[in-house]
Amino acid sequence: MPELPEVETVRRGLAPVAERAEITRIELRRPDLRFPFGDEFVKKLEGRFITGMGRRAKYLLADIDNGQVLVMHLGMSGSFRIERDDDSTRSDNFALPKGIYEKHDHVVFHLKTSKGSTARIIYNDPRRFGFMTLIGRSEISEHPWFAEMGIEPTGNALDGLYLAKKFAGRSAPLKAALLNQKMIAGLGNIYVCEALWRAGLSPKRSAGTIVSKSGKPSKKCAELAIHIRDIISEAIEAGGSSLRDHRQTDGSLGYFQHSFAVYGHEGESCKKSGCSGKVHRITQSGRSTFYCTKCQK
DNA sequence: AGTGGGACCTGTCCGC
DNA sequence: TGCGGACAGGTCCCAC
């Protein structure tokens, strides 16, 4: 599921249950995801309280009352679902009887919520590219995962000037540059394709070529920045995108996938008004890129 | 230093 | 129906 809008949707889904909840028990149903959990993982969390649910780029950050942060990444196929013992609002086909797990349910957090009820947060991840680990609150910013991370694509900091600085002198194609988490953190394959389409920029174009020669932010940089911010905020608003039946924590589907202009639309006509081009699929650094060869230059 | 390719996993879908 | 191959939302590691 997880580019930034999907991870933010997960955060918003987990927060009401997780915040101020006590972790009464953790079931690790296998010893590792992408990395081993480590001997201390369960011991350091059981009996502790979750004080807040945050996010940085595609990482979920659960603040624990022992000064540590439970850092979680969903990889390619990770998802959380919540089972509330006091909840009658779940859709029938999504809820399962207590204690019955599905294939690839790897981690189960048993919680006592701030309202006194019990609930379980269950992490499922078929491909196991996801991971979780504990990091001290004060060490987060120096940790390799975060130290060189670029800005979030959601705020005012992302503008033409920022992109011009990051892209200047870069020969890498725009597609690769935007996927690089050291430039902007949180973008993934889908939203990069979509943002480049909106901006009318070819994913194959060298990133450095949209910076004006003076090094000042060109119109193209400014426009691209706006389109990235727009697409990310629209996707968050829509509850993210649901591909391959991926669901939100309450079992519902995000619906931004219906707004994709190019992603997954190979062979279709370009949706840009006045453009008679077609959407093509190419492979860049081993991943699919969708774009219109006519209006993206 | 920056860039490109492969590796890590499992599931699904498509063509033969 | 069965099988092989391609592909899937991410990130790391290792060559050039």
Coordinates of C-alpha atoms (C1' of nucleotides) in Angstrom, one line a residue:
Chain A
M1 CA 0.0 0.0 0.0
P2 CA 2.5 2.5 1.0
E3 CA 3.6 5.7 -0.3
L4 CA 3.3 8.7 1.9
P5 CA -0.5 9.3 1.5
E6 CA -1.2 5.6 2.4
V7 CA 1.1 5.7 5.4
E8 CA -0.5 8.9 6.6
T9 CA -3.9 7.2 6.2
V10 CA -2.7 4.3 8.3
R11 CA -1.4 6.7 10.9
R12 CA -4.8 8.4 11.1
G13 CA -6.5 5.1 11.4
L14 CA -4.3 3.8 14.2
A15 CA -4.1 7.0 16.2
P16 CA -7.5 6.9 17.9
V17 CA -6.9 3.4 19.2
A18 CA -3.2 3.4 19.8
E19 CA -2.7 6.8 21.5
R20 CA -2.6 6.5 25.2
A21 CA -3.2 2.8 25.0
E22 CA -1.2 0.3 27.0
I23 CA 0.6 -2.5 25.1
T24 CA -0.4 -5.4 27.3
R25 CA 1.1 -8.1 25.1
I26 CA 2.9 -8.6 21.8
E27 CA 2.7 -11.7 19.7
L28 CA 5.5 -12.2 17.3
R29 CA 4.3 -14.9 14.9
R30 CA 7.7 -15.1 13.3
P31 CA 11.2 -14.0 14.3
D32 CA 11.7 -11.4 11.6
L33 CA 10.2 -9.3 8.9
R34 CA 12.9 -7.8 6.7
F35 CA 15.2 -7.8 9.8
P36 CA 15.0 -9.8 13.0
F37 CA 13.0 -8.1 15.8
G38 CA 15.8 -8.5 18.2
D39 CA 15.7 -10.0 21.7
E40 CA 14.6 -6.8 23.5
F41 CA 11.7 -5.9 21.2
V42 CA 8.9 -7.5 23.1
K43 CA 10.4 -6.9 26.5
K44 CA 10.8 -3.2 26.0
L45 CA 7.3 -2.7 24.8
E46 CA 5.0 -4.9 26.9
G47 CA 3.5 -2.9 29.8
R48 CA 4.4 0.4 28.1
F49 CA 2.0 3.1 26.8
I50 CA 1.9 4.6 23.3
T51 CA 1.9 8.4 23.8
G52 CA 1.5 9.4 20.2
M53 CA 1.4 8.2 16.6
G54 CA 3.6 10.2 14.1
R55 CA 4.9 9.8 10.6
R56 CA 8.1 10.8 8.8
A57 CA 8.0 10.1 5.0
K58 CA 6.9 6.5 4.7
Y59 CA 7.9 5.6 8.3
L60 CA 5.3 5.3 11.1
L61 CA 6.6 6.5 14.5
A62 CA 4.8 5.4 17.6
D63 CA 6.1 7.3 20.7
I64 CA 6.5 5.0 23.7
D65 CA 6.5 6.2 27.3
N66 CA 10.0 4.9 27.9
G67 CA 11.7 7.5 25.6
Q68 CA 11.8 5.2 22.7
V69 CA 10.1 5.3 19.3
L70 CA 8.7 2.2 17.6
V71 CA 9.7 2.8 14.0
M72 CA 7.6 0.9 11.5
H73 CA 7.8 0.6 7.7
L74 CA 5.3 -1.1 5.6
G75 CA 7.6 -2.1 2.8
M76 CA 5.6 -3.0 -0.4
S77 CA 2.9 -5.1 1.1
G78 CA 2.5 -4.3 4.8
S79 CA -0.8 -3.3 6.3
F80 CA -2.4 -2.9 9.7
R81 CA -5.9 -3.8 10.8
I82 CA -7.6 -3.0 14.0
E83 CA -9.8 -5.4 15.9
R84 CA -11.8 -3.7 18.6
D85 CA -13.7 -5.8 21.1
D86 CA -16.3 -3.2 21.6
D87 CA -16.8 -2.4 18.0
S88 CA -20.0 -3.3 16.1
T89 CA -19.2 -1.0 13.1
R90 CA -16.8 -3.3 11.3
S91 CA -17.9 -4.7 8.0
D92 CA -18.7 -8.3 8.4
N93 CA -16.4 -9.7 5.8
F94 CA -13.4 -7.9 7.3
A95 CA -13.8 -8.7 11.0
L96 CA -12.6 -12.0 12.2
P97 CA -13.3 -13.8 15.5
K98 CA -10.9 -13.0 18.3
G99 CA -7.7 -14.8 18.1
I100 CA -8.2 -16.1 14.6
Y101 CA -5.4 -14.8 12.4
E102 CA -4.9 -14.7 8.7
K103 CA -2.0 -15.8 6.6
H104 CA 0.9 -13.4 6.9
D105 CA -0.3 -11.8 10.2
H106 CA 3.2 -11.4 11.7
V107 CA 2.8 -9.1 14.6
V108 CA -0.1 -8.6 17.0
F109 CA -0.2 -5.8 19.5
H110 CA -2.7 -6.4 22.3
L111 CA -3.9 -3.1 23.7
K112 CA -5.8 -1.7 26.5
T113 CA -7.1 1.5 25.1
S114 CA -7.4 4.8 26.9
K115 CA -11.2 4.1 27.2
G116 CA -10.5 0.9 29.0
S117 CA -11.5 -1.5 26.2
T118 CA -9.3 -4.1 24.6
A119 CA -8.2 -4.1 21.0
R120 CA -5.6 -5.6 18.8
I121 CA -3.5 -4.0 16.1
I122 CA -2.4 -6.6 13.6
Y123 CA 0.4 -6.3 11.1
N124 CA 0.1 -8.3 8.0
D125 CA 2.9 -8.3 5.3
P126 CA 3.0 -11.1 2.6
R127 CA 6.3 -10.0 1.1
R128 CA 8.0 -9.0 4.4
F129 CA 9.8 -6.0 3.0
G130 CA 8.4 -4.1 6.0
F131 CA 10.2 -3.9 9.3
M132 CA 9.9 -2.5 12.9
T133 CA 12.4 -1.6 15.4
L134 CA 12.9 0.6 18.5
I135 CA 15.1 3.7 18.4
G136 CA 15.7 6.2 21.2
R137 CA 13.8 9.4 20.6
S138 CA 16.9 11.5 20.7
E139 CA 18.8 9.2 18.3
I140 CA 16.2 9.3 15.5
S141 CA 17.6 12.3 13.7
E142 CA 21.1 10.8 13.5
H143 CA 19.8 7.4 12.5
P144 CA 20.9 6.4 8.9
W145 CA 17.2 6.0 7.9
F146 CA 16.5 9.6 8.8
A147 CA 19.7 11.6 8.9
E148 CA 19.9 12.4 5.1
M149 CA 16.2 12.3 4.4
G150 CA 14.8 15.1 2.3
I151 CA 11.8 17.3 3.2
E152 CA 8.2 16.2 3.3
P153 CA 6.3 16.9 0.1
T154 CA 3.4 18.3 2.1
G155 CA 4.5 21.7 3.3
N156 CA 5.7 25.1 2.2
A157 CA 9.3 24.0 2.2
L158 CA 8.8 22.2 -1.1
D159 CA 9.0 25.0 -3.7
G160 CA 10.8 25.7 -6.9
L161 CA 13.9 27.0 -5.1
Y162 CA 14.2 23.8 -3.1
L163 CA 13.9 21.6 -6.2
A164 CA 16.4 23.8 -8.2
K165 CA 19.0 23.3 -5.4
K166 CA 18.5 19.6 -5.3
F167 CA 18.4 19.0 -9.0
A168 CA 21.2 21.4 -10.1
G169 CA 23.8 19.4 -12.0
R170 CA 22.0 16.1 -11.7
S171 CA 22.0 13.9 -14.7
A172 CA 19.6 11.3 -13.3
P173 CA 16.2 11.2 -14.9
L174 CA 13.4 13.1 -13.1
K175 CA 11.8 9.8 -12.3
A176 CA 14.8 8.6 -10.3
A177 CA 15.5 12.0 -8.7
L178 CA 11.9 12.2 -7.4
L179 CA 12.1 8.6 -6.0
N180 CA 15.3 9.5 -4.2
Q181 CA 14.2 9.9 -0.6
K182 CA 17.2 12.2 0.0
M183 CA 15.6 14.9 -2.2
I184 CA 11.9 14.6 -1.2
A185 CA 10.9 11.9 1.3
G186 CA 7.7 10.0 0.9
L187 CA 7.2 9.9 -2.9
G188 CA 6.9 6.5 -4.6
N189 CA 6.3 5.1 -8.0
I190 CA 2.7 6.1 -8.4
Y191 CA 2.7 9.7 -7.2
V192 CA 6.0 10.4 -9.1
C193 CA 4.4 9.3 -12.4
E194 CA 1.2 11.3 -11.6
A195 CA 3.1 14.5 -10.6
L196 CA 5.3 14.4 -13.7
W197 CA 2.2 14.0 -15.9
R198 CA 0.5 17.0 -14.3
A199 CA 3.7 19.0 -14.7
G200 CA 4.1 18.0 -18.4
L201 CA 7.6 16.7 -17.8
S202 CA 9.1 13.6 -19.2
P203 CA 10.2 11.1 -16.6
K204 CA 13.3 10.4 -18.8
R205 CA 14.5 14.1 -18.7
S206 CA 17.6 14.8 -16.7
A207 CA 16.7 16.4 -13.4
G208 CA 19.3 19.1 -13.9
T209 CA 17.7 20.3 -17.1
I210 CA 14.7 21.8 -15.5
V211 CA 16.9 24.2 -13.4
S212 CA 17.6 27.4 -15.2
K213 CA 21.2 28.1 -16.1
S214 CA 21.5 30.8 -13.6
G215 CA 20.6 28.3 -10.9
K216 CA 17.5 30.2 -10.1
P217 CA 14.3 28.2 -9.9
S218 CA 12.7 27.9 -13.3
K219 CA 9.0 28.1 -13.9
K220 CA 9.2 24.3 -14.4
C221 CA 10.7 23.7 -11.0
A222 CA 8.0 25.9 -9.4
E223 CA 5.2 24.1 -11.2
L224 CA 6.6 20.6 -10.5
A225 CA 6.7 21.5 -6.8
I226 CA 3.1 22.7 -6.8
H227 CA 1.9 19.6 -8.6
I228 CA 3.7 17.3 -6.2
R229 CA 2.2 19.0 -3.2
D230 CA -1.2 19.0 -4.8
I231 CA -1.2 15.3 -5.7
I232 CA 0.0 14.3 -2.3
S233 CA -2.5 16.4 -0.4
E234 CA -5.4 15.2 -2.7
A235 CA -4.3 11.6 -2.2
I236 CA -4.2 12.0 1.6
E237 CA -7.7 13.6 1.5
A238 CA -9.0 10.6 -0.5
G239 CA -7.6 8.1 2.1
G240 CA -4.8 7.1 -0.1
S241 CA -4.9 4.6 -3.0
S242 CA -6.1 1.0 -2.7
L243 CA -4.4 -1.3 -5.1
R244 CA -4.6 -5.1 -5.1
D245 CA -7.4 -4.8 -2.5
H246 CA -5.3 -3.1 0.1
R247 CA -7.4 -1.7 2.9
Q248 CA -7.3 1.0 5.5
T249 CA -7.1 0.0 9.2
D250 CA -10.9 -0.2 9.5
G251 CA -11.2 -2.3 6.4
S252 CA -12.4 0.5 4.1
L253 CA -10.8 1.3 0.8
G254 CA -9.0 4.5 -0.2
Y255 CA -10.2 5.8 -3.5
F256 CA -7.5 8.0 -5.0
Q257 CA -6.6 5.2 -7.5
H258 CA -9.7 6.4 -9.4
S259 CA -7.9 9.7 -9.9
F260 CA -4.8 8.2 -11.5
A261 CA -4.2 9.8 -14.9
V262 CA -1.4 7.6 -16.1
Y263 CA -0.4 5.0 -13.5
G264 CA -1.8 1.7 -14.7
H265 CA -3.3 3.2 -17.8
E266 CA -0.9 2.0 -20.5
G267 CA -2.4 2.2 -24.0
E268 CA -5.1 4.7 -23.1
S269 CA -5.5 8.2 -24.4
C270 CA -3.8 10.9 -22.5
K271 CA -6.4 12.7 -20.3
K272 CA -4.8 16.1 -20.6
S273 CA -7.2 18.4 -22.4
G274 CA -6.2 19.0 -26.0
C275 CA -3.6 16.3 -25.9
S276 CA -4.0 13.5 -28.5
G277 CA -1.2 11.3 -27.1
K278 CA -1.3 7.9 -25.5
V279 CA 0.0 6.6 -22.2
H280 CA 3.1 4.5 -22.6
R281 CA 4.8 2.2 -20.1
I282 CA 8.6 2.0 -19.9
T283 CA 10.9 0.6 -17.4
Q284 CA 13.3 2.9 -15.5
S285 CA 15.7 1.4 -13.0
G286 CA 13.6 -1.8 -12.9
R287 CA 10.3 -0.2 -12.3
S288 CA 7.4 0.8 -14.4
T289 CA 6.9 4.4 -15.5
F290 CA 3.7 5.5 -17.1
Y291 CA 3.7 8.7 -19.1
C292 CA 2.4 10.5 -22.2
T293 CA 5.1 10.8 -24.9
K294 CA 3.3 13.7 -26.5
C295 CA 2.7 16.2 -23.7
Q296 CA 5.5 15.3 -21.3
K297 CA 8.7 16.8 -22.5
Chain B
dA1 C1' 29.6 11.4 -5.6
dG2 C1' 26.2 9.9 -8.5
dT3 C1' 24.1 6.4 -11.0
dG4 C1' 22.2 1.9 -12.4
dG5 C1' 21.3 -2.9 -11.6
dG6 C1' 20.2 -6.7 -8.7
dA7 C1' 18.6 -8.6 -4.3
dC8 C1' 15.3 -9.2 -0.8
dC9 C1' 10.0 -12.0 -0.5
dT10 C1' 5.3 -13.8 -1.8
dG11 C1' 1.3 -13.6 -4.6
dT12 C1' -1.2 -13.0 -8.8
dC13 C1' -2.1 -12.8 -13.4
dC14 C1' -1.3 -13.8 -18.3
dG15 C1' 0.1 -16.5 -22.2
dC16 C1' 1.2 -21.0 -23.9
Chain C
dT1 C1' -5.3 -27.4 -15.5
dG2 C1' -0.5 -26.5 -15.1
dC3 C1' 3.8 -24.1 -15.6
dG4 C1' 7.0 -20.3 -16.5
dG5 C1' 7.7 -15.6 -16.6
dA6 C1' 6.6 -10.9 -15.6
dC7 C1' 5.1 -7.8 -12.4
dA8 C1' 3.7 -5.5 -7.8
dG9 C1' 3.1 0.6 -3.8
dG10 C1' 10.3 0.1 -1.2
dT11 C1' 14.9 0.2 0.2
dC12 C1' 19.6 -1.5 0.6
dC13 C1' 24.0 -2.9 -1.3
dC14 C1' 27.4 -3.2 -4.5
dA15 C1' 29.6 -2.4 -8.6
dC16 C1' 31.1 1.2 -12.2

